Amino acid sequence: MTQPFFRTLTGKTLAHLAAGGAFVLLLTSLFGTYVLYRQAEGRAMSRLADQVVERARLAQHVLQHTTEIVNPLTGTPADAWSPYQSADFLIRMLPPPSAEGRHLLFMADGQLIADSTLGEAVWKDVGNFPLSRLGGDLPQELMDAATRAYADVQTGHTHRRRMYFAVARIEHAGWYIATAVPGTTILAQAWTPAVWAFGLGLGVLLSLLLIFTWVLRRHVAAPLGQLTLAAEQLAAGDTTVRLPETRDDELGRLAAAFNHMAGNVAERDNALREDKRQIEMALTSLRMTEERWRAMTDNASDFIAVVNEQAVFHYVSPPVERMLGYTPDELVGRQALSLLHPDDVERIRPRLAKPTGIPSQFRYHHKDGRWRVLEAVGRDLRDHPAVMGLVLNVRDVTETAHAEEELARQRDSLHQSEKLSALGGLLAGVAHELNNPLAVVVGRASQLETDAESMADRNTAAKIRQAAERCARIVKTFLAMARRQASVREPSDINVIVNDALDVLTYTLRSGGVTLDLNLAPGLPPVMADADQLGQVFMNLFTNAHQAMASRPAPRVMRIASRVSPDRTKVHVTVADNGPGISPEVRSRIFEPFFTTKAVGEGTGVGLSVSLGIMQSHHGALALCEPDGSTGACFELTLPALRSTAAHPRHGPGATRSTADGAHGARILVVDDEVDIAEILRDILTSVGHRVVLTHNGLDALRRLDTEPFDLVLTDLKMPGIDGPALYAELTRRHPHLQHRVIAITGDTLGSSAREFVRTSQVPVIDKPFEAQEVLARVASHLLLARS
């Protein structure tokens, strides 16, 4: 594409020449204009001086002639004429006023005699009209010039050249004649030739520039433009471009050299294209190989590292960031052993010095602070010139290692679970066998307490009853811990649950030298909870505290406190001990499943995790808090409180005592294979006027029901032959009116069949061992409900 003329070399040269010529011409023109101006100004001043001299000479001649005629005896015109006469004559001699100049006649003392501009105004006041009355700076300039005008005419101008003037002396008279011309007139006369001279010079410059431009464009710019265009085409890859070789000057030789160069460029371009094609094929192959290698290393699940003899990373592949959180740039130049677990350094250091090719596992520090389990295989390539180091193929086996540990823990947990399951079954049988004799002991002790005549006997019977009731509560707690069924939530007293858990562990704590500091606040609002599950939580906390203090010297104190929040919306229980406490690094993991600080065989690491889950399922919280003292651990349980529902005691009477008269005097059939229990029930019921019939198996009970009317049936659930559920089914079929007049009595609700029977039949249950008031209240309320 053709460039604008003034962007070409010729255009730029011409522009520079034009600028230089214009500058020189401007200086020359300005100097010539100034010279012409000064010459014109001088000529104008010379003419003005000539005019003044001529008028002075003429005035002197006239005055001299007049003096000789009028008064020849007088020596001068001033002496011959009065000033007024001379003035009148000279006024008539001066030319009339005009725009070209002003003519003045004045004395040496500055008195104006005549003025062509003022005319008669001066003549009438001759002798009393000083030059200063003219104003401006002309009078002073005229007086200064008059002092120098004895021998020759004096010329000058006022400040800022507003007026040019010439002053000549009139000999013998002592007067002076002056002509003043406006400065604009003189300047106009001087400026006209200067302007013509400047215009002529500018015309000459433009003519020379036009001629020079034509010559340059034709003989220099055109050939250079062709050369430039050809060079641009050659630079763009057109090696066929050639220039005409018609000139015999430097441009012709330049065209020939260009054509020769273009031919050489064409030959070398073809050779370079071939070389480029081969290089590109080689680079493509190399790039594909590099990209294939990079794709494999960047997307592999393992990362590759190269370390030197000082175990410093020289290269690390990108997957390390996904595995350890560090970028490759963060690891290159860093000691590989600096991030290794301290316990693994001595084991791994020899393998870095002399790799065996066998995989090695070690713990390595992750950027987020965790320890990851890595497995590495090394190969010694220190002699390879492209590697010069030990190549490590590293993979993350943390999950596998944890899975193996978890599998081992699960095996242990399964083994423990199987033992607990077997123990639970054994416990259920033992509890059932204990409940029956405990029911007899509690019942007989209650009767003795009631029938005893002396206070000593009543106290003895009360102690027997209380001991038996404590045994019964312990048995029920064991059954609740071994029971596997859906959670049953009901209003519960948290203090009762705490005391029940302590009943089970009283001997363990006392034998371990643990002193209880119990501070349970009275009048706590009830909580909606499964009392058995909460009891498990408290037993876990009490057991952990006892084990933590076992290695500490006495005194060993466990503090248990309950309280209600100020707004009575939450109930808090705190369990603290003065054991070794929990270290800061362990506090964040204390509730993790299977995490334990106990020795092997002493704990499974699930107690606190299960307890936390139970509290969360109750919409509560279990948190680690700061103990009151300087050492020890402290746990705080928080549960939402109920506002209006009264707590149902977990142990003790199951219903309120009924005093309705209609609940007495009923015919009641008691069915229990334990004769002592059946007799205790008979004694309790007959004491209030009921008529009781005893049977000891289901078959006898059905026979009595077929032949006699009964108002209520109390039956044990576990009996040989026809058990309680089978008896209830047959009773419902034969005597439908007795379907809602049955109360079950059992010492074991662990069995699934018993739980299912109670759930489907909605039969009320009296747990063994029982108290007399509990039996009477339940019977009375059930009789009233059946009759209503």
Short mmCIF file of N, CA and C in Angstrom, two decimals, residues 24-43 187 189-202:
data_model
loop_
_atom_site.label_atom_id
_atom_site.label_comp_id
_atom_site.label_asym_id
_atom_site.label_seq_id
_atom_site.Cartn_x
_atom_site.Cartn_y
_atom_site.Cartn_z
N VAL A 24 15.18 30.24 7.48
CA VAL A 24 16.22 31.16 7.01
C VAL A 24 15.59 32.35 6.31
N LEU A 25 14.57 32.06 5.46
CA LEU A 25 13.90 33.15 4.77
C LEU A 25 13.22 34.10 5.73
N LEU A 26 12.62 33.48 6.77
CA LEU A 26 11.95 34.32 7.75
C LEU A 26 12.94 35.25 8.44
N LEU A 27 14.12 34.71 8.83
CA LEU A 27 15.12 35.57 9.45
C LEU A 27 15.63 36.63 8.48
N THR A 28 15.87 36.19 7.21
CA THR A 28 16.36 37.15 6.21
C THR A 28 15.32 38.22 5.93
N SER A 29 14.08 37.77 5.80
CA SER A 29 13.01 38.71 5.51
C SER A 29 12.82 39.68 6.66
N LEU A 30 12.88 39.14 7.89
CA LEU A 30 12.73 40.01 9.04
C LEU A 30 13.87 41.03 9.12
N PHE A 31 15.10 40.53 8.85
CA PHE A 31 16.25 41.46 8.88
C PHE A 31 16.14 42.51 7.77
N GLY A 32 15.79 42.03 6.53
CA GLY A 32 15.63 42.98 5.42
C GLY A 32 14.51 43.95 5.68
N THR A 33 13.42 43.41 6.25
CA THR A 33 12.30 44.30 6.55
C THR A 33 12.72 45.36 7.55
N TYR A 34 13.52 44.91 8.57
CA TYR A 34 13.97 45.88 9.57
C TYR A 34 14.89 46.92 8.93
N VAL A 35 15.79 46.46 8.08
CA VAL A 35 16.72 47.40 7.42
C VAL A 35 15.95 48.39 6.54
N LEU A 36 15.00 47.81 5.75
CA LEU A 36 14.21 48.69 4.88
C LEU A 36 13.39 49.66 5.71
N TYR A 37 12.89 49.11 6.81
CA TYR A 37 12.08 49.99 7.66
C TYR A 37 12.94 51.13 8.21
N ARG A 38 14.13 50.78 8.70
CA ARG A 38 14.99 51.82 9.24
C ARG A 38 15.43 52.80 8.16
N GLN A 39 15.68 52.31 6.95
CA GLN A 39 16.07 53.21 5.86
C GLN A 39 14.93 54.15 5.49
N ALA A 40 13.70 53.56 5.41
CA ALA A 40 12.55 54.40 5.08
C ALA A 40 12.31 55.43 6.18
N GLU A 41 12.50 54.99 7.43
CA GLU A 41 12.32 55.92 8.54
C GLU A 41 13.37 57.03 8.47
N GLY A 42 14.62 56.66 8.13
CA GLY A 42 15.67 57.66 8.02
C GLY A 42 15.41 58.67 6.89
N ARG A 43 14.96 58.14 5.76
CA ARG A 43 14.66 59.04 4.64
C ARG A 43 13.53 60.00 5.00
N LEU A 187 5.53 55.54 10.00
CA LEU A 187 5.53 54.08 10.01
C LEU A 187 4.91 53.53 8.74
N GLN A 189 4.94 54.91 5.79
CA GLN A 189 5.89 55.09 4.71
C GLN A 189 7.01 54.05 4.78
N ALA A 190 7.41 53.68 6.04
CA ALA A 190 8.48 52.69 6.19
C ALA A 190 8.00 51.26 6.02
N TRP A 191 6.75 50.91 6.38
CA TRP A 191 6.24 49.53 6.39
C TRP A 191 5.93 49.01 4.99
N THR A 192 5.52 49.91 4.10
CA THR A 192 5.11 49.47 2.76
C THR A 192 6.24 48.77 2.02
N PRO A 193 7.44 49.29 1.90
CA PRO A 193 8.50 48.56 1.18
C PRO A 193 8.93 47.29 1.90
N ALA A 194 8.84 47.29 3.28
CA ALA A 194 9.21 46.07 4.00
C ALA A 194 8.25 44.94 3.69
N VAL A 195 6.96 45.25 3.60
CA VAL A 195 5.98 44.20 3.29
C VAL A 195 6.21 43.67 1.90
N TRP A 196 6.50 44.53 0.96
CA TRP A 196 6.76 44.08 -0.41
C TRP A 196 7.99 43.18 -0.45
N ALA A 197 9.00 43.58 0.29
CA ALA A 197 10.22 42.75 0.30
C ALA A 197 9.95 41.37 0.89
N PHE A 198 9.18 41.28 2.02
CA PHE A 198 8.86 39.98 2.64
C PHE A 198 8.02 39.11 1.71
N GLY A 199 7.06 39.73 1.05
CA GLY A 199 6.22 38.97 0.12
C GLY A 199 7.02 38.44 -1.05
N LEU A 200 7.95 39.22 -1.56
CA LEU A 200 8.78 38.75 -2.65
C LEU A 200 9.63 37.56 -2.22
N GLY A 201 10.22 37.66 -1.03
CA GLY A 201 11.04 36.54 -0.54
C GLY A 201 10.21 35.28 -0.36
N LEU A 202 9.01 35.39 0.19
CA LEU A 202 8.15 34.22 0.38
C LEU A 202 7.78 33.60 -0.95
#
